[in-house]
Amino acid sequence: MTPTQILTTILVVLFFGLMIGIGIYCRKHAGSVDSFVLGGRSVGPWLTAFAFGTSYFSAVIFVGYAGQFGYNFGLASTWIGLGNAFIGSLLAWNVLGRRTRVMTQHIDSKTMPDFFEKRYASTALKIAASIIVFIFLIPYTASLYNGLSSLFGIAFDIPYWVCIVIMAVLTGLYVIFGGYMATAINDFVQGIIMLIGIAAVVIAVLNQNGGFMPSIEALANSANAGWEYTSFFGPDPISLLMVVLLTSLGTWGLPQMVGKFYAIKSESMIQKGTLISTLFAIIVAGGCYFLGGFGRLFVLESEMKGFDMIIPTMISGLAPIIVAVVIVLVLSASMSTLSSLVLTSSSTLTLDIIVPLMKKETSEKKKLLIMRVLIVFFIALSATIAILKDTVWSGVVFIAQMMGVSWGALAGAFLAPFLYGLYWKKATRPAVWASFGFGVGLMTVQLLVSMKVISFSGGVLGFVFTNSLYSGVFAMLGGLIIVPIVSLLTGKHKPENTDEIFSCYDERVSVPVSVAITKDS
């Protein structure tokens, strides 16, 4: 075995052993539905912040997006990582964190579809939201395996499907054993690995070109790049802005991301979690996209074999220990996001569709059993799609494009009604339906455009459907406009218990003077 293979094997075995051990340890924290899905709403700031960050940044970010957008925008792609940090993390925590935690506990909501039912007094909304989650989270989950084969190919000559099966089985084990708490603790460990790995690989790649400034000079003078790839906003500022908005604002409407706020323990934890999550995003996301910005120094346009090969090519010449750390980093990023997605999917389907359809009262034990069975189902389904996409369906455009529109459809449908539902009493049921229809409808049209079933040449529609990045942003921003307009036109459909729901924000609490200054103090 080569040094890279030896080091990688050791690190991967230790990594997997730790993940399973944590899952077994957390079995005692998964005895009820509330503890299995939300950790008993008692998760601290470090675990919550890292769970948020690791669910946000998967291997798709490190291998796919960093390679693609770094190649297209150069060093300006770093703005994507900073947008993720300040809009997708800092602003999201400040705007959504506290109100989500307070209202969801007040109305006893455990999932996003459940929130829509109880906030807007509509079981039909819950069922529709659950179906949207099911349809669009599965292809998104399957996309997490992307990049594993190219990175593992650096160290081992093993088939892609073997990588997928190993990752799927081990992720399933610790989620089934320990639920949310096992996921949160493992996310913390995986987050530490991601921080160390990103820092190490950025330093190593820059050293290959003599350091920071020599690397920038090399990129500016490269025949494959040029000064525009080192400029402040890169060669295509409009497309860059679309990527920043989609990948940053999109987290506000993704159920697996918002669900992290449900589990926060206290007010002080929100403040600490906000800071930790933002710093994590700056290092991980900022580091990933900054690294990708140097892609043109390592991959010539004439040698392009897909964007997923750019990052693996960059690190292939690094020291064995760095390569081993990067492989574990990508495993960490993939498994953390995968665990979050399957837990969200299984809990949503169980609590919002299956259990309500049962005629008899369902015990906690039976609910947990159903969720664990569904976790196995979702992991197996996503792994199967990923394997078939690489083999039997390699030429089927539908599969790849479904993954591309998933993020935009989920965020486009959910962001506006969830945000207004937390802040505005006048939001109505028809407005939520309009947002669902607009977000899913727009991204379905985008899917048809991407598959070349229909086309729009020029004009506003041509611009909107340029690609899933553009249409995804319009789906989110459109929902933010549609919900208030439709709500004002359909005011009589406002739920009757709205005032009681919002009363949770009026509850009085005593705080130290260090938190709030009073007239007497």
Tab-separated table of C-alpha atoms in Angstrom, residues 276 299 358 403:
chain	number	residue	atom	x	y	z
A	276	ILE	CA	-20.108	30.178	16.310
A	299	VAL	CA	-7.033	22.466	-14.802
A	358	MET	CA	-53.717	5.848	11.493
A	403	MET	CA	-31.064	17.713	-8.148
